[in-house]
JSON list of C-alpha atoms in Angstrom, two decimals:
[
{"chain": "Y", "resi": 8, "resn": "UNK", "atom": "CA", "xyz": [-95.41, -114.09, -61.24]},
{"chain": "Y", "resi": 9, "resn": "UNK", "atom": "CA", "xyz": [-97.43, -111.95, -58.78]},
{"chain": "Y", "resi": 10, "resn": "UNK", "atom": "CA", "xyz": [-98.30, -113.35, -55.47]},
{"chain": "Y", "resi": 11, "resn": "UNK", "atom": "CA", "xyz": [-101.42, -112.86, -54.06]},
{"chain": "Y", "resi": 12, "resn": "UNK", "atom": "CA", "xyz": [-103.92, -114.48, -51.63]},
{"chain": "Y", "resi": 13, "resn": "UNK", "atom": "CA", "xyz": [-106.08, -115.59, -54.38]},
{"chain": "Y", "resi": 14, "resn": "UNK", "atom": "CA", "xyz": [-106.91, -119.27, -54.78]},
{"chain": "Y", "resi": 15, "resn": "UNK", "atom": "CA", "xyz": [-104.37, -121.56, -57.34]},
{"chain": "Y", "resi": 16, "resn": "UNK", "atom": "CA", "xyz": [-105.75, -121.84, -60.90]},
{"chain": "Y", "resi": 17, "resn": "UNK", "atom": "CA", "xyz": [-107.51, -125.12, -61.11]},
{"chain": "Y", "resi": 18, "resn": "UNK", "atom": "CA", "xyz": [-107.06, -127.41, -64.61]},
{"chain": "Y", "resi": 19, "resn": "UNK", "atom": "CA", "xyz": [-108.98, -130.48, -64.99]},
{"chain": "Y", "resi": 20, "resn": "UNK", "atom": "CA", "xyz": [-106.62, -132.19, -67.11]},
{"chain": "Y", "resi": 21, "resn": "UNK", "atom": "CA", "xyz": [-107.52, -135.68, -68.94]},
{"chain": "Y", "resi": 22, "resn": "UNK", "atom": "CA", "xyz": [-105.11, -138.55, -67.62]},
{"chain": "Y", "resi": 23, "resn": "UNK", "atom": "CA", "xyz": [-104.96, -140.33, -70.54]},
{"chain": "Y", "resi": 24, "resn": "UNK", "atom": "CA", "xyz": [-105.03, -137.53, -73.32]},
{"chain": "Y", "resi": 25, "resn": "UNK", "atom": "CA", "xyz": [-103.80, -134.28, -71.63]},
{"chain": "Y", "resi": 26, "resn": "UNK", "atom": "CA", "xyz": [-105.50, -131.08, -73.50]},
{"chain": "Y", "resi": 27, "resn": "UNK", "atom": "CA", "xyz": [-102.73, -129.01, -74.77]},
{"chain": "Y", "resi": 28, "resn": "UNK", "atom": "CA", "xyz": [-103.98, -125.74, -74.08]},
{"chain": "Y", "resi": 29, "resn": "UNK", "atom": "CA", "xyz": [-104.58, -126.81, -70.24]},
{"chain": "Y", "resi": 30, "resn": "UNK", "atom": "CA", "xyz": [-100.75, -128.32, -70.36]},
{"chain": "Y", "resi": 31, "resn": "UNK", "atom": "CA", "xyz": [-99.98, -124.79, -71.73]},
{"chain": "Y", "resi": 32, "resn": "UNK", "atom": "CA", "xyz": [-101.36, -123.11, -69.21]},
{"chain": "Y", "resi": 33, "resn": "UNK", "atom": "CA", "xyz": [-99.89, -124.99, -66.41]},
{"chain": "Y", "resi": 34, "resn": "UNK", "atom": "CA", "xyz": [-95.99, -124.31, -68.23]},
{"chain": "Y", "resi": 35, "resn": "UNK", "atom": "CA", "xyz": [-96.90, -120.87, -68.68]},
{"chain": "Y", "resi": 36, "resn": "UNK", "atom": "CA", "xyz": [-97.42, -120.42, -64.58]},
{"chain": "Y", "resi": 37, "resn": "UNK", "atom": "CA", "xyz": [-94.10, -121.88, -64.65]},
{"chain": "Y", "resi": 38, "resn": "UNK", "atom": "CA", "xyz": [-92.22, -119.92, -66.81]},
{"chain": "Y", "resi": 39, "resn": "UNK", "atom": "CA", "xyz": [-93.59, -116.59, -64.52]},
{"chain": "Y", "resi": 40, "resn": "UNK", "atom": "CA", "xyz": [-91.93, -118.27, -61.87]},
{"chain": "Y", "resi": 41, "resn": "UNK", "atom": "CA", "xyz": [-95.13, -119.98, -60.55]},
{"chain": "Y", "resi": 42, "resn": "UNK", "atom": "CA", "xyz": [-95.28, -123.12, -58.40]},
{"chain": "Y", "resi": 43, "resn": "UNK", "atom": "CA", "xyz": [-97.67, -125.79, -59.44]},
{"chain": "Y", "resi": 44, "resn": "UNK", "atom": "CA", "xyz": [-99.16, -128.94, -57.51]},
{"chain": "Y", "resi": 45, "resn": "UNK", "atom": "CA", "xyz": [-99.09, -131.95, -59.77]},
{"chain": "Y", "resi": 46, "resn": "UNK", "atom": "CA", "xyz": [-99.57, -135.76, -60.14]},
{"chain": "Y", "resi": 47, "resn": "UNK", "atom": "CA", "xyz": [-97.27, -138.25, -60.86]},
{"chain": "Y", "resi": 48, "resn": "UNK", "atom": "CA", "xyz": [-97.13, -142.23, -61.36]},
{"chain": "Y", "resi": 49, "resn": "UNK", "atom": "CA", "xyz": [-96.37, -142.22, -57.77]},
{"chain": "Y", "resi": 50, "resn": "UNK", "atom": "CA", "xyz": [-98.16, -139.38, -55.66]},
{"chain": "Y", "resi": 51, "resn": "UNK", "atom": "CA", "xyz": [-98.81, -135.56, -55.89]},
{"chain": "Y", "resi": 52, "resn": "UNK", "atom": "CA", "xyz": [-95.55, -133.49, -56.26]},
{"chain": "Y", "resi": 53, "resn": "UNK", "atom": "CA", "xyz": [-95.11, -129.41, -55.78]},
{"chain": "Y", "resi": 54, "resn": "UNK", "atom": "CA", "xyz": [-93.13, -128.23, -58.82]},
{"chain": "Y", "resi": 55, "resn": "UNK", "atom": "CA", "xyz": [-91.38, -124.82, -60.34]},
{"chain": "Y", "resi": 56, "resn": "UNK", "atom": "CA", "xyz": [-88.70, -124.30, -62.70]},
{"chain": "Y", "resi": 57, "resn": "UNK", "atom": "CA", "xyz": [-85.30, -125.34, -62.88]},
{"chain": "Y", "resi": 58, "resn": "UNK", "atom": "CA", "xyz": [-83.34, -122.23, -61.09]},
{"chain": "Y", "resi": 59, "resn": "UNK", "atom": "CA", "xyz": [-86.42, -120.78, -60.08]},
{"chain": "Y", "resi": 60, "resn": "UNK", "atom": "CA", "xyz": [-85.02, -119.68, -56.34]},
{"chain": "Y", "resi": 61, "resn": "UNK", "atom": "CA", "xyz": [-88.30, -118.21, -55.23]},
{"chain": "Y", "resi": 62, "resn": "UNK", "atom": "CA", "xyz": [-90.13, -121.41, -56.29]},
{"chain": "Y", "resi": 63, "resn": "UNK", "atom": "CA", "xyz": [-87.43, -123.44, -54.25]},
{"chain": "Y", "resi": 64, "resn": "UNK", "atom": "CA", "xyz": [-88.04, -121.25, -51.15]},
{"chain": "Y", "resi": 65, "resn": "UNK", "atom": "CA", "xyz": [-91.68, -121.66, -51.45]},
{"chain": "Y", "resi": 66, "resn": "UNK", "atom": "CA", "xyz": [-91.62, -125.65, -51.47]},
{"chain": "Y", "resi": 67, "resn": "UNK", "atom": "CA", "xyz": [-89.41, -125.47, -48.56]},
{"chain": "Y", "resi": 68, "resn": "UNK", "atom": "CA", "xyz": [-91.39, -123.57, -46.27]},
{"chain": "Y", "resi": 69, "resn": "UNK", "atom": "CA", "xyz": [-94.94, -125.43, -47.50]},
{"chain": "Y", "resi": 70, "resn": "UNK", "atom": "CA", "xyz": [-92.53, -128.86, -46.86]},
{"chain": "Y", "resi": 71, "resn": "UNK", "atom": "CA", "xyz": [-90.92, -127.35, -43.35]},
{"chain": "Y", "resi": 72, "resn": "UNK", "atom": "CA", "xyz": [-87.75, -128.90, -45.24]},
{"chain": "Y", "resi": 73, "resn": "UNK", "atom": "CA", "xyz": [-84.08, -127.47, -44.39]},
{"chain": "Y", "resi": 74, "resn": "UNK", "atom": "CA", "xyz": [-81.10, -127.11, -46.78]},
{"chain": "Y", "resi": 75, "resn": "UNK", "atom": "CA", "xyz": [-80.12, -130.87, -46.63]},
{"chain": "Y", "resi": 76, "resn": "UNK", "atom": "CA", "xyz": [-83.20, -132.00, -48.44]},
{"chain": "Y", "resi": 77, "resn": "UNK", "atom": "CA", "xyz": [-82.83, -133.77, -51.81]},
{"chain": "Y", "resi": 78, "resn": "UNK", "atom": "CA", "xyz": [-84.95, -132.48, -54.39]},
{"chain": "Y", "resi": 79, "resn": "UNK", "atom": "CA", "xyz": [-85.75, -133.97, -57.64]},
{"chain": "Y", "resi": 80, "resn": "UNK", "atom": "CA", "xyz": [-85.43, -133.00, -61.40]},
{"chain": "Y", "resi": 81, "resn": "UNK", "atom": "CA", "xyz": [-88.31, -134.48, -62.92]},
{"chain": "Y", "resi": 82, "resn": "UNK", "atom": "CA", "xyz": [-87.43, -135.06, -66.62]},
{"chain": "Y", "resi": 83, "resn": "UNK", "atom": "CA", "xyz": [-89.35, -136.36, -69.85]},
{"chain": "Y", "resi": 84, "resn": "UNK", "atom": "CA", "xyz": [-86.66, -138.99, -70.94]},
{"chain": "Y", "resi": 85, "resn": "UNK", "atom": "CA", "xyz": [-83.47, -140.53, -70.27]},
{"chain": "Y", "resi": 86, "resn": "UNK", "atom": "CA", "xyz": [-81.55, -138.02, -72.94]},
{"chain": "Y", "resi": 87, "resn": "UNK", "atom": "CA", "xyz": [-82.82, -134.82, -70.64]},
{"chain": "Y", "resi": 88, "resn": "UNK", "atom": "CA", "xyz": [-82.05, -136.80, -67.27]},
{"chain": "Y", "resi": 89, "resn": "UNK", "atom": "CA", "xyz": [-78.16, -137.18, -68.74]},
{"chain": "Y", "resi": 90, "resn": "UNK", "atom": "CA", "xyz": [-77.75, -133.45, -69.02]},
{"chain": "Y", "resi": 91, "resn": "UNK", "atom": "CA", "xyz": [-78.42, -133.04, -65.50]},
{"chain": "Y", "resi": 92, "resn": "UNK", "atom": "CA", "xyz": [-76.45, -136.15, -63.65]},
{"chain": "Y", "resi": 93, "resn": "UNK", "atom": "CA", "xyz": [-73.57, -137.98, -64.14]},
{"chain": "Y", "resi": 94, "resn": "UNK", "atom": "CA", "xyz": [-74.09, -141.30, -64.98]},
{"chain": "Y", "resi": 95, "resn": "UNK", "atom": "CA", "xyz": [-71.55, -144.19, -65.30]},
{"chain": "Y", "resi": 96, "resn": "UNK", "atom": "CA", "xyz": [-72.06, -147.50, -67.51]},
{"chain": "Y", "resi": 97, "resn": "UNK", "atom": "CA", "xyz": [-73.28, -149.26, -64.94]},
{"chain": "Y", "resi": 98, "resn": "UNK", "atom": "CA", "xyz": [-75.72, -147.01, -63.63]},
{"chain": "Y", "resi": 99, "resn": "UNK", "atom": "CA", "xyz": [-76.67, -146.17, -66.84]},
{"chain": "Y", "resi": 100, "resn": "UNK", "atom": "CA", "xyz": [-78.12, -149.93, -66.85]},
{"chain": "Y", "resi": 101, "resn": "UNK", "atom": "CA", "xyz": [-79.92, -149.36, -63.76]},
{"chain": "Y", "resi": 102, "resn": "UNK", "atom": "CA", "xyz": [-81.09, -146.44, -64.11]},
{"chain": "Y", "resi": 103, "resn": "UNK", "atom": "CA", "xyz": [-82.81, -147.28, -67.41]},
{"chain": "Y", "resi": 104, "resn": "UNK", "atom": "CA", "xyz": [-84.07, -150.84, -66.58]},
{"chain": "Y", "resi": 105, "resn": "UNK", "atom": "CA", "xyz": [-86.28, -148.93, -63.88]},
{"chain": "Y", "resi": 106, "resn": "UNK", "atom": "CA", "xyz": [-87.48, -145.93, -65.88]},
{"chain": "Y", "resi": 107, "resn": "UNK", "atom": "CA", "xyz": [-90.08, -144.64, -66.84]},
{"chain": "Y", "resi": 108, "resn": "UNK", "atom": "CA", "xyz": [-91.55, -145.66, -63.30]},
{"chain": "Y", "resi": 109, "resn": "UNK", "atom": "CA", "xyz": [-91.75, -144.16, -59.45]},
{"chain": "Y", "resi": 110, "resn": "UNK", "atom": "CA", "xyz": [-88.33, -144.48, -58.59]},
{"chain": "Y", "resi": 111, "resn": "UNK", "atom": "CA", "xyz": [-85.80, -141.54, -57.70]},
{"chain": "Y", "resi": 112, "resn": "UNK", "atom": "CA", "xyz": [-81.67, -141.74, -58.30]},
{"chain": "Y", "resi": 113, "resn": "UNK", "atom": "CA", "xyz": [-79.71, -139.57, -56.24]},
{"chain": "Y", "resi": 114, "resn": "UNK", "atom": "CA", "xyz": [-76.76, -139.34, -58.52]},
{"chain": "Y", "resi": 115, "resn": "UNK", "atom": "CA", "xyz": [-74.00, -136.20, -58.74]},
{"chain": "Y", "resi": 116, "resn": "UNK", "atom": "CA", "xyz": [-75.24, -133.01, -60.35]},
{"chain": "Y", "resi": 117, "resn": "UNK", "atom": "CA", "xyz": [-73.74, -131.51, -63.24]},
{"chain": "Y", "resi": 118, "resn": "UNK", "atom": "CA", "xyz": [-72.86, -128.04, -64.08]},
{"chain": "Y", "resi": 119, "resn": "UNK", "atom": "CA", "xyz": [-76.50, -127.88, -65.67]},
{"chain": "Y", "resi": 120, "resn": "UNK", "atom": "CA", "xyz": [-77.73, -127.86, -62.17]},
{"chain": "Y", "resi": 121, "resn": "UNK", "atom": "CA", "xyz": [-78.03, -124.42, -60.37]},
{"chain": "Y", "resi": 122, "resn": "UNK", "atom": "CA", "xyz": [-75.64, -125.11, -56.88]},
{"chain": "Y", "resi": 123, "resn": "UNK", "atom": "CA", "xyz": [-78.51, -124.11, -54.70]},
{"chain": "Y", "resi": 124, "resn": "UNK", "atom": "CA", "xyz": [-80.90, -126.23, -56.34]},
{"chain": "Y", "resi": 125, "resn": "UNK", "atom": "CA", "xyz": [-78.61, -129.35, -55.85]},
{"chain": "Y", "resi": 126, "resn": "UNK", "atom": "CA", "xyz": [-77.51, -130.76, -52.01]},
{"chain": "Y", "resi": 127, "resn": "UNK", "atom": "CA", "xyz": [-74.99, -128.27, -50.23]},
{"chain": "Y", "resi": 128, "resn": "UNK", "atom": "CA", "xyz": [-72.24, -130.33, -49.35]},
{"chain": "Y", "resi": 129, "resn": "UNK", "atom": "CA", "xyz": [-72.85, -133.84, -51.87]},
{"chain": "Y", "resi": 130, "resn": "UNK", "atom": "CA", "xyz": [-73.84, -131.53, -54.83]},
{"chain": "Y", "resi": 131, "resn": "UNK", "atom": "CA", "xyz": [-76.17, -134.54, -55.93]},
{"chain": "Y", "resi": 132, "resn": "UNK", "atom": "CA", "xyz": [-79.49, -134.10, -56.83]},
{"chain": "Y", "resi": 133, "resn": "UNK", "atom": "CA", "xyz": [-82.39, -136.40, -57.09]},
{"chain": "Y", "resi": 134, "resn": "UNK", "atom": "CA", "xyz": [-83.55, -137.26, -60.83]},
{"chain": "Y", "resi": 135, "resn": "UNK", "atom": "CA", "xyz": [-86.56, -139.32, -62.16]},
{"chain": "Y", "resi": 136, "resn": "UNK", "atom": "CA", "xyz": [-88.38, -140.07, -65.03]},
{"chain": "Y", "resi": 137, "resn": "UNK", "atom": "CA", "xyz": [-92.17, -140.53, -64.25]},
{"chain": "Y", "resi": 138, "resn": "UNK", "atom": "CA", "xyz": [-94.66, -143.14, -66.28]},
{"chain": "Y", "resi": 139, "resn": "UNK", "atom": "CA", "xyz": [-97.77, -140.67, -66.05]},
{"chain": "Y", "resi": 140, "resn": "UNK", "atom": "CA", "xyz": [-99.03, -139.00, -69.31]},
{"chain": "Y", "resi": 141, "resn": "UNK", "atom": "CA", "xyz": [-99.71, -135.33, -67.77]},
{"chain": "Y", "resi": 142, "resn": "UNK", "atom": "CA", "xyz": [-96.25, -135.20, -66.11]},
{"chain": "Y", "resi": 143, "resn": "UNK", "atom": "CA", "xyz": [-94.53, -136.42, -69.16]},
{"chain": "Y", "resi": 144, "resn": "UNK", "atom": "CA", "xyz": [-96.43, -133.83, -70.89]},
{"chain": "Y", "resi": 145, "resn": "UNK", "atom": "CA", "xyz": [-95.76, -130.57, -68.58]},
{"chain": "Y", "resi": 146, "resn": "UNK", "atom": "CA", "xyz": [-91.89, -131.41, -68.83]},
{"chain": "Y", "resi": 147, "resn": "UNK", "atom": "CA", "xyz": [-91.85, -131.96, -72.79]},
{"chain": "Y", "resi": 148, "resn": "UNK", "atom": "CA", "xyz": [-93.98, -128.68, -73.24]},
{"chain": "Y", "resi": 149, "resn": "UNK", "atom": "CA", "xyz": [-91.39, -127.06, -70.77]},
{"chain": "Y", "resi": 150, "resn": "UNK", "atom": "CA", "xyz": [-88.66, -128.33, -72.37]},
{"chain": "Y", "resi": 151, "resn": "UNK", "atom": "CA", "xyz": [-86.77, -128.94, -69.22]},
{"chain": "Y", "resi": 152, "resn": "UNK", "atom": "CA", "xyz": [-86.80, -130.71, -66.12]},
{"chain": "Y", "resi": 153, "resn": "UNK", "atom": "CA", "xyz": [-89.11, -129.52, -63.20]},
{"chain": "Y", "resi": 154, "resn": "UNK", "atom": "CA", "xyz": [-87.58, -129.30, -59.86]},
{"chain": "Y", "resi": 155, "resn": "UNK", "atom": "CA", "xyz": [-89.85, -131.17, -57.78]},
{"chain": "Y", "resi": 156, "resn": "UNK", "atom": "CA", "xyz": [-90.77, -132.71, -53.97]},
{"chain": "Y", "resi": 157, "resn": "UNK", "atom": "CA", "xyz": [-93.21, -135.00, -52.84]},
{"chain": "Y", "resi": 158, "resn": "UNK", "atom": "CA", "xyz": [-96.29, -133.28, -51.96]},
{"chain": "Y", "resi": 159, "resn": "UNK", "atom": "CA", "xyz": [-96.27, -134.41, -48.04]},
{"chain": "Y", "resi": 160, "resn": "UNK", "atom": "CA", "xyz": [-97.30, -131.63, -45.78]},
{"chain": "Y", "resi": 161, "resn": "UNK", "atom": "CA", "xyz": [-95.73, -131.59, -41.85]},
{"chain": "Y", "resi": 162, "resn": "UNK", "atom": "CA", "xyz": [-97.83, -133.76, -39.57]},
{"chain": "Y", "resi": 163, "resn": "UNK", "atom": "CA", "xyz": [-99.42, -135.87, -42.50]},
{"chain": "Y", "resi": 164, "resn": "UNK", "atom": "CA", "xyz": [-98.60, -139.37, -43.00]},
{"chain": "Y", "resi": 165, "resn": "UNK", "atom": "CA", "xyz": [-99.57, -139.56, -46.65]},
{"chain": "Y", "resi": 166, "resn": "UNK", "atom": "CA", "xyz": [-99.54, -137.39, -49.32]},
{"chain": "Y", "resi": 167, "resn": "UNK", "atom": "CA", "xyz": [-103.21, -135.97, -50.81]},
{"chain": "Y", "resi": 168, "resn": "UNK", "atom": "CA", "xyz": [-104.75, -138.14, -53.63]},
{"chain": "Y", "resi": 169, "resn": "UNK", "atom": "CA", "xyz": [-107.07, -135.81, -54.92]},
{"chain": "Y", "resi": 170, "resn": "UNK", "atom": "CA", "xyz": [-106.79, -132.42, -56.41]},
{"chain": "Y", "resi": 171, "resn": "UNK", "atom": "CA", "xyz": [-109.89, -130.84, -54.56]},
{"chain": "Y", "resi": 172, "resn": "UNK", "atom": "CA", "xyz": [-107.89, -132.11, -51.83]},
{"chain": "Y", "resi": 173, "resn": "UNK", "atom": "CA", "xyz": [-104.71, -130.11, -52.65]},
{"chain": "Y", "resi": 174, "resn": "UNK", "atom": "CA", "xyz": [-106.70, -127.32, -53.21]},
{"chain": "Y", "resi": 175, "resn": "UNK", "atom": "CA", "xyz": [-108.38, -127.51, -49.50]},
{"chain": "Y", "resi": 176, "resn": "UNK", "atom": "CA", "xyz": [-105.10, -127.72, -48.41]},
{"chain": "Y", "resi": 177, "resn": "UNK", "atom": "CA", "xyz": [-102.75, -125.49, -50.41]},
{"chain": "Y", "resi": 178, "resn": "UNK", "atom": "CA", "xyz": [-105.50, -123.28, -52.87]},
{"chain": "Y", "resi": 179, "resn": "UNK", "atom": "CA", "xyz": [-103.94, -120.24, -51.75]},
{"chain": "Y", "resi": 180, "resn": "UNK", "atom": "CA", "xyz": [-100.15, -121.31, -51.52]},
{"chain": "Y", "resi": 181, "resn": "UNK", "atom": "CA", "xyz": [-99.60, -122.45, -55.26]},
{"chain": "Y", "resi": 182, "resn": "UNK", "atom": "CA", "xyz": [-100.65, -121.27, -58.48]},
{"chain": "Y", "resi": 183, "resn": "UNK", "atom": "CA", "xyz": [-101.89, -123.88, -60.30]},
{"chain": "Y", "resi": 184, "resn": "UNK", "atom": "CA", "xyz": [-103.26, -127.24, -59.37]},
{"chain": "Y", "resi": 185, "resn": "UNK", "atom": "CA", "xyz": [-103.78, -130.23, -61.68]},
{"chain": "Y", "resi": 186, "resn": "UNK", "atom": "CA", "xyz": [-106.61, -132.47, -61.31]},
{"chain": "Y", "resi": 187, "resn": "UNK", "atom": "CA", "xyz": [-106.12, -135.32, -63.72]},
{"chain": "Y", "resi": 188, "resn": "UNK", "atom": "CA", "xyz": [-108.02, -137.95, -60.96]},
{"chain": "Y", "resi": 189, "resn": "UNK", "atom": "CA", "xyz": [-107.07, -139.83, -58.08]},
{"chain": "Y", "resi": 190, "resn": "UNK", "atom": "CA", "xyz": [-103.20, -140.62, -57.47]},
{"chain": "Y", "resi": 191, "resn": "UNK", "atom": "CA", "xyz": [-101.14, -142.66, -54.87]},
{"chain": "Y", "resi": 192, "resn": "UNK", "atom": "CA", "xyz": [-100.15, -141.86, -51.79]},
{"chain": "Y", "resi": 193, "resn": "UNK", "atom": "CA", "xyz": [-97.17, -143.82, -52.01]},
{"chain": "Y", "resi": 194, "resn": "UNK", "atom": "CA", "xyz": [-93.61, -141.36, -52.70]},
{"chain": "Y", "resi": 195, "resn": "UNK", "atom": "CA", "xyz": [-91.24, -143.07, -55.18]},
{"chain": "Y", "resi": 196, "resn": "UNK", "atom": "CA", "xyz": [-88.68, -145.18, -54.10]},
{"chain": "Y", "resi": 197, "resn": "UNK", "atom": "CA", "xyz": [-85.36, -143.44, -53.66]},
{"chain": "Y", "resi": 198, "resn": "UNK", "atom": "CA", "xyz": [-81.90, -145.34, -54.68]},
{"chain": "Y", "resi": 199, "resn": "UNK", "atom": "CA", "xyz": [-78.22, -143.65, -53.54]},
{"chain": "Y", "resi": 200, "resn": "UNK", "atom": "CA", "xyz": [-76.40, -144.27, -56.76]},
{"chain": "Y", "resi": 201, "resn": "UNK", "atom": "CA", "xyz": [-73.64, -142.11, -55.37]},
{"chain": "Y", "resi": 202, "resn": "UNK", "atom": "CA", "xyz": [-71.46, -144.92, -53.88]},
{"chain": "Y", "resi": 203, "resn": "UNK", "atom": "CA", "xyz": [-69.72, -148.22, -55.25]},
{"chain": "Y", "resi": 204, "resn": "UNK", "atom": "CA", "xyz": [-73.34, -149.86, -54.70]},
{"chain": "Y", "resi": 205, "resn": "UNK", "atom": "CA", "xyz": [-76.86, -148.78, -54.61]},
{"chain": "Y", "resi": 206, "resn": "UNK", "atom": "CA", "xyz": [-78.19, -147.94, -51.71]},
{"chain": "Y", "resi": 207, "resn": "UNK", "atom": "CA", "xyz": [-82.04, -147.65, -51.18]},
{"chain": "Y", "resi": 208, "resn": "UNK", "atom": "CA", "xyz": [-82.19, -144.33, -48.92]},
{"chain": "Y", "resi": 209, "resn": "UNK", "atom": "CA", "xyz": [-86.40, -144.67, -49.19]},
{"chain": "Y", "resi": 210, "resn": "UNK", "atom": "CA", "xyz": [-88.50, -147.98, -50.22]},
{"chain": "Y", "resi": 211, "resn": "UNK", "atom": "CA", "xyz": [-91.73, -146.34, -51.65]},
{"chain": "Y", "resi": 212, "resn": "UNK", "atom": "CA", "xyz": [-93.62, -147.26, -55.28]},
{"chain": "Y", "resi": 213, "resn": "UNK", "atom": "CA", "xyz": [-90.98, -148.62, -57.12]},
{"chain": "Y", "resi": 214, "resn": "UNK", "atom": "CA", "xyz": [-90.54, -152.59, -56.73]},
{"chain": "Y", "resi": 215, "resn": "UNK", "atom": "CA", "xyz": [-86.90, -152.70, -54.51]},
{"chain": "Y", "resi": 216, "resn": "UNK", "atom": "CA", "xyz": [-86.51, -156.04, -56.50]},
{"chain": "Y", "resi": 217, "resn": "UNK", "atom": "CA", "xyz": [-85.62, -153.99, -60.03]},
{"chain": "Y", "resi": 218, "resn": "UNK", "atom": "CA", "xyz": [-82.87, -152.72, -58.59]}
]
């Protein structure tokens, strides 16, 4: 996708009944190497296509995060999630019980995850299945997970909660902004499942009592 300083395409998508035509426009942008800002069941996220190294670097520049930052694969369902991470039987039950919902699980990545998309030392990656119709429609239409990171900007305590605020902040740094009404400002609860016991790496929107 050609880069320019033009403002992002702004898509007003219904939160309960996403318009297929608009979902297709967002997916087309991803397929062409675009970066999108989109709502989830926790807060806004930045997303690009899995394997899009340029998109990955754009997210890093916007977020100002280093190589050790854990990115998340936003998946449509548990079957898709299982293609990209290794899930043991005990882990399966825990993750299944907490999805869909505002949880991110850190797990060992499979070979389906490009090396540069995973943690450089641990070869782990975050995965999650949001409980949000627009997010689900995007991932379903794309046919693969969206490589994502919370839209939390340097110096900001909370992510933006509305599309027009995202446009003011990032209108020339992303290709598509999706507005589906106001969303939350609390990122997901992050659970590290790479050890013998679950570890809460970040307490967020997901109830830790379910873990």
